[in-house]
mmCIF file of C-alpha atoms in Angstrom:
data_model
loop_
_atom_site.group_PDB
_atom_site.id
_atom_site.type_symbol
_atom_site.label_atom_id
_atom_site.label_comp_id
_atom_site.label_asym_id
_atom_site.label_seq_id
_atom_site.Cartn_x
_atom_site.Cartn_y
_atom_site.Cartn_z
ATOM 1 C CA UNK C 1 24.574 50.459 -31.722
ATOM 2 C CA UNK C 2 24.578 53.592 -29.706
ATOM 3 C CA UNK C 3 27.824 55.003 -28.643
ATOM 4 C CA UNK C 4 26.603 56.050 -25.328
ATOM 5 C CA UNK C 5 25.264 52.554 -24.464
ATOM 6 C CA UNK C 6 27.912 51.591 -21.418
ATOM 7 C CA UNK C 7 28.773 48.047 -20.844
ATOM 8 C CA UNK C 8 29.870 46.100 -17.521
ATOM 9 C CA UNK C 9 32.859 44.762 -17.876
ATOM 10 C CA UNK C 10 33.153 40.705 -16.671
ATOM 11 C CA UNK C 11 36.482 41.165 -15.111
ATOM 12 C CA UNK C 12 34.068 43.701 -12.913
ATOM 13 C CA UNK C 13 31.569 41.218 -11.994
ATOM 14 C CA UNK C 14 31.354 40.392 -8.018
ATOM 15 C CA UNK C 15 32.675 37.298 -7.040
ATOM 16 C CA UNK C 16 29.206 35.292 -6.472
ATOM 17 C CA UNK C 17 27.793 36.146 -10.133
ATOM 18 C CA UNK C 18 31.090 34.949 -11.616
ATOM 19 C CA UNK C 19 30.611 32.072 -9.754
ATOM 20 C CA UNK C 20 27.389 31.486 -10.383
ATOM 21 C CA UNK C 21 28.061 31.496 -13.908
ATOM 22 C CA UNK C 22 31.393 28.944 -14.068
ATOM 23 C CA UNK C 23 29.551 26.578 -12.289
ATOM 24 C CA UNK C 24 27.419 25.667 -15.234
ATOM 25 C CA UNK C 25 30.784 25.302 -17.706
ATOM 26 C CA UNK C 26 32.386 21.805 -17.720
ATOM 27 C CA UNK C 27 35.143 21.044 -14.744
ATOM 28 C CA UNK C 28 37.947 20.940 -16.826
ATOM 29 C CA UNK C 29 37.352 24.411 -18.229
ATOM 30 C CA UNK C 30 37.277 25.754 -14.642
ATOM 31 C CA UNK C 31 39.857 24.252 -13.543
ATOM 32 C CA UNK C 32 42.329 24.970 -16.409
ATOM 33 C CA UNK C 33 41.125 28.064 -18.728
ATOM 34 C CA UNK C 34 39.080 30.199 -16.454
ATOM 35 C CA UNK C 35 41.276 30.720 -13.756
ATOM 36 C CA UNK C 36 44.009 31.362 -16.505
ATOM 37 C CA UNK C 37 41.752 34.478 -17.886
ATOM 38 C CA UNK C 38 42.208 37.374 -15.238
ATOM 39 C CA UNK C 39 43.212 37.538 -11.521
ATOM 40 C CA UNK C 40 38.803 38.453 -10.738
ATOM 41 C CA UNK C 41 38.142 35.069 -12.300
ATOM 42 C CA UNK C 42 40.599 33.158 -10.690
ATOM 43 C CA UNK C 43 39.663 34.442 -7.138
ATOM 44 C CA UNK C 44 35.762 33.071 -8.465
ATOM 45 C CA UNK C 45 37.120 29.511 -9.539
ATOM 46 C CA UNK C 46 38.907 29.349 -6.143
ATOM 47 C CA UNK C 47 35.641 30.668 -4.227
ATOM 48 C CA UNK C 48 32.315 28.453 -2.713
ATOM 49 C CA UNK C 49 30.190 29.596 -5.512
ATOM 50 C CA UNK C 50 31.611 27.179 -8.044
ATOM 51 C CA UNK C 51 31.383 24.575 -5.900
ATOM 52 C CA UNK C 52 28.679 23.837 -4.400
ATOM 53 C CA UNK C 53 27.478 20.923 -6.834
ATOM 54 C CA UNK C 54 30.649 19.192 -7.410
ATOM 55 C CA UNK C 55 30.462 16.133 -9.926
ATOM 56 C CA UNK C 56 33.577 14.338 -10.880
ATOM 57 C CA UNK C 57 31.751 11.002 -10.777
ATOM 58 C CA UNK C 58 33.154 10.587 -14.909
ATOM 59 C CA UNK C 59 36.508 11.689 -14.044
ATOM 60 C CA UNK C 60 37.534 9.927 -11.456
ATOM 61 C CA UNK C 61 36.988 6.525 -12.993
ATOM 62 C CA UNK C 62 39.961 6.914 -14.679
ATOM 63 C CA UNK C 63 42.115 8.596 -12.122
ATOM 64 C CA UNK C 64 45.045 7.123 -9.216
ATOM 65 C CA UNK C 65 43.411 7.333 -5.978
ATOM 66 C CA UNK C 66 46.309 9.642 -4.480
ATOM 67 C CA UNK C 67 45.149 12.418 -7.193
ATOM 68 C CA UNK C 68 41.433 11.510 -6.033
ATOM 69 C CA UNK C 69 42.665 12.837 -2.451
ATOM 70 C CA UNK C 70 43.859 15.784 -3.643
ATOM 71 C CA UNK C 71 41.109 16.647 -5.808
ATOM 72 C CA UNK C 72 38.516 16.036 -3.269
ATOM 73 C CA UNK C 73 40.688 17.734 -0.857
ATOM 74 C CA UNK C 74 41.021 20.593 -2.991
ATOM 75 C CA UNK C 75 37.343 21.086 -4.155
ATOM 76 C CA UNK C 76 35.647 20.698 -0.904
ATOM 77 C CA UNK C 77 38.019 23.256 1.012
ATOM 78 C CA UNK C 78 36.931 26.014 -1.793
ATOM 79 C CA UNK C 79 33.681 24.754 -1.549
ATOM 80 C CA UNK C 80 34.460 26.513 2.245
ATOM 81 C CA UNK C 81 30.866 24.500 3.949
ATOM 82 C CA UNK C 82 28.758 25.054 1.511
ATOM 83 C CA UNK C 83 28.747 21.846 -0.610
ATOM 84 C CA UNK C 84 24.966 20.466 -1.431
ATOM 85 C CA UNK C 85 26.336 18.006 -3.855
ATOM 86 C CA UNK C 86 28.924 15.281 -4.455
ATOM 87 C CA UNK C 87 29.308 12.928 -7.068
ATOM 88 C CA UNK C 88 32.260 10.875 -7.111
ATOM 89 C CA UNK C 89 32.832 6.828 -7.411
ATOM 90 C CA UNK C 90 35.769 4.712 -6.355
ATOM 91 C CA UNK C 91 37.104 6.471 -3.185
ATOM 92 C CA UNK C 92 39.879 4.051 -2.021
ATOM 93 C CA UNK C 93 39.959 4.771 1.670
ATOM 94 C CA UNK C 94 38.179 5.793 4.947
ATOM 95 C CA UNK C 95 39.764 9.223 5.394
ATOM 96 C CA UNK C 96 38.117 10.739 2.091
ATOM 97 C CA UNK C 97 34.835 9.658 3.305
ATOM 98 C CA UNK C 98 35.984 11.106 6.909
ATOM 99 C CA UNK C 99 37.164 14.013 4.907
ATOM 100 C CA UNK C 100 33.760 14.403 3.095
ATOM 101 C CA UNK C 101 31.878 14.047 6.215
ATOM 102 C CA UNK C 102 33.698 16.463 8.182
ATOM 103 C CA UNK C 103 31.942 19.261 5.498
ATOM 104 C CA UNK C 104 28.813 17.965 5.113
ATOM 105 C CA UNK C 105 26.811 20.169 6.776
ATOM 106 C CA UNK C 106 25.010 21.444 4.095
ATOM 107 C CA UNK C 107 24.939 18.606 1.604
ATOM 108 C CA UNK C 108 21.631 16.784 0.333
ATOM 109 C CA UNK C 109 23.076 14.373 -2.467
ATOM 110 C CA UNK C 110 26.330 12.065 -2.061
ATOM 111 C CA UNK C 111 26.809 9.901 -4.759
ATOM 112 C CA UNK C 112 29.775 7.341 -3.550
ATOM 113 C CA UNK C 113 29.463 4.633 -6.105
ATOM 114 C CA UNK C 114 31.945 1.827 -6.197
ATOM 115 C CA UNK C 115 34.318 3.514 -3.065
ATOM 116 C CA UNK C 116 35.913 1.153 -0.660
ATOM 117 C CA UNK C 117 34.629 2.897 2.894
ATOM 118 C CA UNK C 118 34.044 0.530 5.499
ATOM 119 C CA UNK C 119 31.004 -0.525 7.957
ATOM 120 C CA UNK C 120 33.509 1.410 10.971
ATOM 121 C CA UNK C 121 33.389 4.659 9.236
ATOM 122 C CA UNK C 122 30.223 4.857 8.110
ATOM 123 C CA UNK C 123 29.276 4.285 11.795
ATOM 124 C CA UNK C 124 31.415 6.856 13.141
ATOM 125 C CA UNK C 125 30.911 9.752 10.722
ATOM 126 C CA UNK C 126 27.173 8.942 10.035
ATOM 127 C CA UNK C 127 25.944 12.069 12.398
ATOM 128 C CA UNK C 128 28.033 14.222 10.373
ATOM 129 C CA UNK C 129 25.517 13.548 7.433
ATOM 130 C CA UNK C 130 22.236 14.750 9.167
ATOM 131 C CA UNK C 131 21.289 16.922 5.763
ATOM 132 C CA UNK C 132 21.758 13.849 3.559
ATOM 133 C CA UNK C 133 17.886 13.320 1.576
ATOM 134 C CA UNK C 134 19.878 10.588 -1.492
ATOM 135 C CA UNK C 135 22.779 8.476 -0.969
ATOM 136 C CA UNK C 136 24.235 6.261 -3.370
ATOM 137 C CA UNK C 137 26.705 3.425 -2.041
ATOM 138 C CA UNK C 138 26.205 1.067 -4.687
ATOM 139 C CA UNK C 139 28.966 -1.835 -5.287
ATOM 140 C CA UNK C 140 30.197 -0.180 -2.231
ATOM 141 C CA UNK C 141 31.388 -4.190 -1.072
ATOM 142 C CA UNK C 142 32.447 -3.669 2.407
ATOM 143 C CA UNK C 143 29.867 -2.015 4.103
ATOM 144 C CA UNK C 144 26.368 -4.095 4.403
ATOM 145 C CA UNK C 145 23.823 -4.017 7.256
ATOM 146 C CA UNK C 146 25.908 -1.887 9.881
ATOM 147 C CA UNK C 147 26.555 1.004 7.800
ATOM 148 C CA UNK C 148 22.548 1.365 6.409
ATOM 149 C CA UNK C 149 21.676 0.947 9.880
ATOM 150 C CA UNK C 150 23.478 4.011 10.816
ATOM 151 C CA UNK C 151 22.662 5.772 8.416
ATOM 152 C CA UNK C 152 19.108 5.278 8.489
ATOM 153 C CA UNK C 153 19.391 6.256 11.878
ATOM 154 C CA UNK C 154 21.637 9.446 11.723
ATOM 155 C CA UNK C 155 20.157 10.580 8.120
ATOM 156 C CA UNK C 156 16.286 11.427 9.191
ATOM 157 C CA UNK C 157 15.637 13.280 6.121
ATOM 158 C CA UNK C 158 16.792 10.359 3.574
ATOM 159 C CA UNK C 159 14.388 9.711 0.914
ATOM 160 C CA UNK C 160 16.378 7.964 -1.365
ATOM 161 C CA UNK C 161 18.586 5.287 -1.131
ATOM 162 C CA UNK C 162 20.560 3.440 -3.949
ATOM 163 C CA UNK C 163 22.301 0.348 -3.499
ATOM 164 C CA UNK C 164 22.521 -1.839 -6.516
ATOM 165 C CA UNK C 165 25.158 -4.789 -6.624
ATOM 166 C CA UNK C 166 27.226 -6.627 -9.397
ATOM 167 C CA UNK C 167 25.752 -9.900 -9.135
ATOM 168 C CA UNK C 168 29.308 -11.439 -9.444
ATOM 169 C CA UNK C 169 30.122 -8.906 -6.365
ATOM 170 C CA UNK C 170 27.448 -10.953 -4.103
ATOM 171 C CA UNK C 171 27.893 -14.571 -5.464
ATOM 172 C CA UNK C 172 29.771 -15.865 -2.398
ATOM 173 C CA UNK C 173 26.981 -14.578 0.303
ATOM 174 C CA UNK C 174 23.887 -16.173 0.864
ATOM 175 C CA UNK C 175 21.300 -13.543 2.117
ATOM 176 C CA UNK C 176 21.997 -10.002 2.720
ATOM 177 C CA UNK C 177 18.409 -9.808 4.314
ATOM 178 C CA UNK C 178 20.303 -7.852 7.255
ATOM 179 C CA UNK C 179 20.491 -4.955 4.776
ATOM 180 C CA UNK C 180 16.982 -5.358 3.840
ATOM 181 C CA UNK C 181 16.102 -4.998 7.688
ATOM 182 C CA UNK C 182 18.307 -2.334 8.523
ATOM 183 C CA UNK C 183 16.605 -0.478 5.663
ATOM 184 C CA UNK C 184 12.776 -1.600 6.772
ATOM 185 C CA UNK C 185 13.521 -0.363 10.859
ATOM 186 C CA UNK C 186 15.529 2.851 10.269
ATOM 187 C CA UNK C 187 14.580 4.758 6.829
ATOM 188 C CA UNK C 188 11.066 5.103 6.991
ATOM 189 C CA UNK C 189 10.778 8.392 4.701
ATOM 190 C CA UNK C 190 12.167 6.624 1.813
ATOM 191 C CA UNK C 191 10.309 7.403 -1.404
ATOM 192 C CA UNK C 192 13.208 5.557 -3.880
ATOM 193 C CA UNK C 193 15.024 2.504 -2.942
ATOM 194 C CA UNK C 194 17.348 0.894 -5.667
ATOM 195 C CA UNK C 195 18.420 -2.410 -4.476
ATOM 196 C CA UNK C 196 18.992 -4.535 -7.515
ATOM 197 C CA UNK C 197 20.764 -7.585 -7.459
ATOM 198 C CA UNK C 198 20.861 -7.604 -3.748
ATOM 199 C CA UNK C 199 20.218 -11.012 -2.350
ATOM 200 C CA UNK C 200 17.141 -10.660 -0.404
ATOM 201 C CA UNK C 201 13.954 -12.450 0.226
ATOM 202 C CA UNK C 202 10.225 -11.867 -0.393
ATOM 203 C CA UNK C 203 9.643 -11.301 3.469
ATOM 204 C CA UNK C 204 12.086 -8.745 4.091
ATOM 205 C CA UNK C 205 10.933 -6.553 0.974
ATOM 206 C CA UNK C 206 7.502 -7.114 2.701
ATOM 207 C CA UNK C 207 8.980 -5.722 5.300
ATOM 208 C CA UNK C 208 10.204 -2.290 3.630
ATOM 209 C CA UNK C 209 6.397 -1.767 1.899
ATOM 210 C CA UNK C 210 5.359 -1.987 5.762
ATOM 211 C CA UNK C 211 7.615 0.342 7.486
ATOM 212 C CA UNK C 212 8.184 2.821 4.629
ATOM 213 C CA UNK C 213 4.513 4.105 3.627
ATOM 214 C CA UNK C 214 6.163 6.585 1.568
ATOM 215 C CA UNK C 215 7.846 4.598 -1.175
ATOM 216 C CA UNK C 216 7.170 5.046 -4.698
ATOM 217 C CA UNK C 217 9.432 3.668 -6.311
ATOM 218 C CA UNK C 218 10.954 -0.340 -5.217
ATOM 219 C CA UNK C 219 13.589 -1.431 -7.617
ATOM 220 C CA UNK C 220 14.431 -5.151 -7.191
ATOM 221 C CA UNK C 221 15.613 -6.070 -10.440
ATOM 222 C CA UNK C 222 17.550 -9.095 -10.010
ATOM 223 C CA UNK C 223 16.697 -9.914 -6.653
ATOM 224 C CA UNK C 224 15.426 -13.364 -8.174
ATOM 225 C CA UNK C 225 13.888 -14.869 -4.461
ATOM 226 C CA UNK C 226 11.918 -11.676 -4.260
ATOM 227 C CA UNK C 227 8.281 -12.730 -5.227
ATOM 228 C CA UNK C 228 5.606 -9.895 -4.887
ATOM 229 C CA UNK C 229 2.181 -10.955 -5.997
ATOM 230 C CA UNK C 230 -0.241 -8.606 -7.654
ATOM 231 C CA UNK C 231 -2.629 -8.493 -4.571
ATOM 232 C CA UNK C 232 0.247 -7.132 -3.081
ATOM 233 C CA UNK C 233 1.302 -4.548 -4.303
ATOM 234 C CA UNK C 234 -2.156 -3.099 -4.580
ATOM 235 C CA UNK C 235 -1.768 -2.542 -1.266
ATOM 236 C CA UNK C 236 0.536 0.406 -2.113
ATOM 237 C CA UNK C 237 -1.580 2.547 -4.828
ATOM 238 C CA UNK C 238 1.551 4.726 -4.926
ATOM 239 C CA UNK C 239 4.472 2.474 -5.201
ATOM 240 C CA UNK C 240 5.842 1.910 -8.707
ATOM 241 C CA UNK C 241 7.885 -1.802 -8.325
ATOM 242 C CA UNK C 242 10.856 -2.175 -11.174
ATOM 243 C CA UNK C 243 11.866 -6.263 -11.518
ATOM 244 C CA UNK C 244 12.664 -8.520 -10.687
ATOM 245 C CA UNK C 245 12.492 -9.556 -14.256
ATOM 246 C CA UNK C 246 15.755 -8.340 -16.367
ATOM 247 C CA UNK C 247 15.780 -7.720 -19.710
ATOM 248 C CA UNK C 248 18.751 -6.348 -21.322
ATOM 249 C CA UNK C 249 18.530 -2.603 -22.220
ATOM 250 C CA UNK C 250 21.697 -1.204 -22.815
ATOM 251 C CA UNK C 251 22.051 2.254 -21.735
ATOM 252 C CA UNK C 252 19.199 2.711 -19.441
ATOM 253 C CA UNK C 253 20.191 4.900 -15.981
ATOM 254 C CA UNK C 254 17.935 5.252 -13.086
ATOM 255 C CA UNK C 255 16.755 8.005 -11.362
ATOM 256 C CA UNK C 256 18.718 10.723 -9.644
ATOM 257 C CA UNK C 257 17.721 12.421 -6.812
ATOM 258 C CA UNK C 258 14.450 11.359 -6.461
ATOM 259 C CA UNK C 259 13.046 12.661 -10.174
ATOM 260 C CA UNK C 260 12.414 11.527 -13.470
ATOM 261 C CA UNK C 261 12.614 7.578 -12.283
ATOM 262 C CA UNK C 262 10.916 5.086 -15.061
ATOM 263 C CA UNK C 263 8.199 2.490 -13.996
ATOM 264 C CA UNK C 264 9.309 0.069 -16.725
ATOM 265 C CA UNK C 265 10.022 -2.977 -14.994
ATOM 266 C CA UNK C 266 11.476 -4.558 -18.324
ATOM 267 C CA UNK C 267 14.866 -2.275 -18.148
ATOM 268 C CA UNK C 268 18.426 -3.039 -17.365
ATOM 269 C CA UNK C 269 19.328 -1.821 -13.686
ATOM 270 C CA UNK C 270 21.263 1.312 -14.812
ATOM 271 C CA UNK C 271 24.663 0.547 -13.707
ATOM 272 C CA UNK C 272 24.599 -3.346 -14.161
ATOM 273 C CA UNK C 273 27.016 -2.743 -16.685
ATOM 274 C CA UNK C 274 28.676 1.031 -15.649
ATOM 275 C CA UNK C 275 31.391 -0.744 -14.540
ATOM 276 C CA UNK C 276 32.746 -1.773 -17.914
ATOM 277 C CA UNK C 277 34.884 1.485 -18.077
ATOM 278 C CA UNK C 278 36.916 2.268 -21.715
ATOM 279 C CA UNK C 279 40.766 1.186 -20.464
ATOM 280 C CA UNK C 280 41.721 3.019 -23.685
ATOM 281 C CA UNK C 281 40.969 6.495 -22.164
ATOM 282 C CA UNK C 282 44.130 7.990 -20.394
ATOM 283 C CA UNK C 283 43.090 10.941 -18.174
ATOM 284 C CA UNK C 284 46.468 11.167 -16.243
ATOM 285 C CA UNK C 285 47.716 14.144 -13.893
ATOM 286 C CA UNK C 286 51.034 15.659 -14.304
ATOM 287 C CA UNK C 287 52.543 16.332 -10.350
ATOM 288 C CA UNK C 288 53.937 19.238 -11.512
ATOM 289 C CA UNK C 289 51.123 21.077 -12.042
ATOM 290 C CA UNK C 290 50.049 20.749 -8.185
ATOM 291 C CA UNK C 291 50.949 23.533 -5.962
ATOM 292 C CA UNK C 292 50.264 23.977 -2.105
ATOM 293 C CA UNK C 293 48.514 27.191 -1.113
ATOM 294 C CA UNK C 294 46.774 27.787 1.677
ATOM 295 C CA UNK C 295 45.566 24.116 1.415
ATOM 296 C CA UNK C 296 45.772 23.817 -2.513
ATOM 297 C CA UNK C 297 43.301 26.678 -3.239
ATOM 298 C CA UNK C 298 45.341 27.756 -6.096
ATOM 299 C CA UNK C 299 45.731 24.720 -7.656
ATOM 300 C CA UNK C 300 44.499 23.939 -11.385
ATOM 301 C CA UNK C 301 44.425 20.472 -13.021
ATOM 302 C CA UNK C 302 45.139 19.520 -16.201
ATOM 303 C CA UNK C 303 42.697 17.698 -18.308
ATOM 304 C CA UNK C 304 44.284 17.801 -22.175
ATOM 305 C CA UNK C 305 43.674 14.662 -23.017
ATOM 306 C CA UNK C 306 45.443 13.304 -26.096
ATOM 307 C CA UNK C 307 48.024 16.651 -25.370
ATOM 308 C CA UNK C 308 51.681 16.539 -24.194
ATOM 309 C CA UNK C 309 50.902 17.315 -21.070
ATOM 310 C CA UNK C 310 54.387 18.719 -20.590
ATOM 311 C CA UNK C 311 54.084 21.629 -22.592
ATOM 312 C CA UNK C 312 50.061 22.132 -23.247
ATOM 313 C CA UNK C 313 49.849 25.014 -21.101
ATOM 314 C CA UNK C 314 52.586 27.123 -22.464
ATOM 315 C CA UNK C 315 50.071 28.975 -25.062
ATOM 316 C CA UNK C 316 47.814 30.241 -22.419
ATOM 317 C CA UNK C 317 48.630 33.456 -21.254
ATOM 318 C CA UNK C 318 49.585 34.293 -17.441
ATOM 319 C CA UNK C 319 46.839 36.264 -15.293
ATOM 320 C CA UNK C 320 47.864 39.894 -15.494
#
């Protein structure tokens, strides 16, 4: 190689290319080894470029809710209104969701999976989510008809819309045809709905075909009073129906964001059995590696898992 060939060095790299480029390396590599390379880097990890997708959806399964606040605290302040993206299941209170809402200005996909929000907040946040186009609230058990209401009415650009049940999770209601209605009269853009195991009827499905002309793709799997003949749904040339037949596929996920979606109507709902998560993995957060600067930005998490988590840091070198 030529000795007058002159090469950039990454420490010299702006801001917004380094951050452009962490964002594609796993979280726990941003959040513990990059930040620990050079003082540049760090200033990129704690910038908006990294996080503008943020998907923790794995992680926190296995987390305490208090160091689910902080994380979600921490992210979206660095993601500084610029977040398109969130993926994250089990929030265990309305503030997060109030928290998530409050900088949602720019984001398209929320993935809230398994979160305990409630109908009230969901109602009074709901404007905050005008840029919203796929939500995911599935086994989300204490919101129902209220909630999709408004946000079918808040979130005019929503075209997809995932809320699959448990089936134990809905065994003490009998009809959550409300939801079915509240989906029908205020989301009429939809092009995916995922509503497995939801206890609906034939006439209010009928009743989403009618009022959302745009749907291709219906996925009632489960939803065992749901009978759609073949005359039907040749109605719809578009519209790709999934159930309500199960069979049991293990493994199979649905679509995200719209894309990629199967038309098999012989799979598994994707996260009928997602909830089965491995106790044996340990994930845990030491509070002594949390500091407060100017509202956490500084902080990095640990994620050695399997490592004393005391002393797994000490052979990283400090940022010159």
């Amino acid at each position: 190689m030529g000795e007058n060939v002159d090469f950039r060095r990454w420490d010299e790299l702006i801001p917004d290319a380094l951050g452009l480029i962490f964002k594609n390396l796993p979280l726990q590599e941003i959040l513990t080894v990059v930040p620990r390379v050079c003082k540049s880097w760090r200033k990129a990890v704690t910038g908006p470029y990294c996080w503008q997708d943020i998907d923790i959806e794995q992680w926190s399964q296995q987390c305490r809710p208090e160091t689910l606040d902080r994380m979600l605290q921490m992210l979206i302040t660095r993601s500084s209104g610029s977040l398109r993206k969130l993926c994250v299941t089990g929030l265990a209170n309305d503030q997060s969701f109030s928290l998530i809402a409050d900088n949602a200005k720019s984001l398209q996909t929320l993935r809230l999976p398994r979160s305990e929000i409630s109908d009230s907040i969901v109602e009074q946040v709901a404007g905050r989510l005008f840029s919203v186009t796929f939500l995911d609230v599935s086994y989300c058990r204490n919101i129902g008809a209220p909630a999709l209401e408004a946000i079918g009415k808040n979130c005019k650009l929503l075209m997809g819309l995932r809320r699959t049940m448990h089936p134990l999770e809905v065994i003490d209601k009998l009809s959550q045809d409300d939801e079915a209605f509240a989906i029908a009269t205020t989301m009429p853009k939809l092009k995916q709905l995922e509503v497995a195991y939801l206890l609906i009827s034939t006439e209010a499905v009928l009743k989403i075909l009618e009022n959302c002309p745009e749907l291709e793709l219906l996925d009632v799997r489960g939803c065992w009073n749901v009978k759609l003949d073949e005359n039907c749904i040749k109605k719809f040339t578009q519209l790709k129906v999934v159930g309500p037949l199960v069979v049991d596929y293990f493994g199979m996920k649905g679509c995200d964001d719209c894309s990629n979606y199967s038309g098999s109507s012989g799979y598994l709902a994707w996260d009928f059995v997602a909830g089965n998560v491995g106790s044996d993995y340990d994930d845990e957060i030491s509070d002594g590696d949390w500091e407060d600067d100017q509202s956490m930005e500084d902080v990095e998490m640990r994620f050695y898992d399997g490592f004393d988590l005391d002393n797994a840091a000490f052979d990283w070198p400090l940022s010159p």
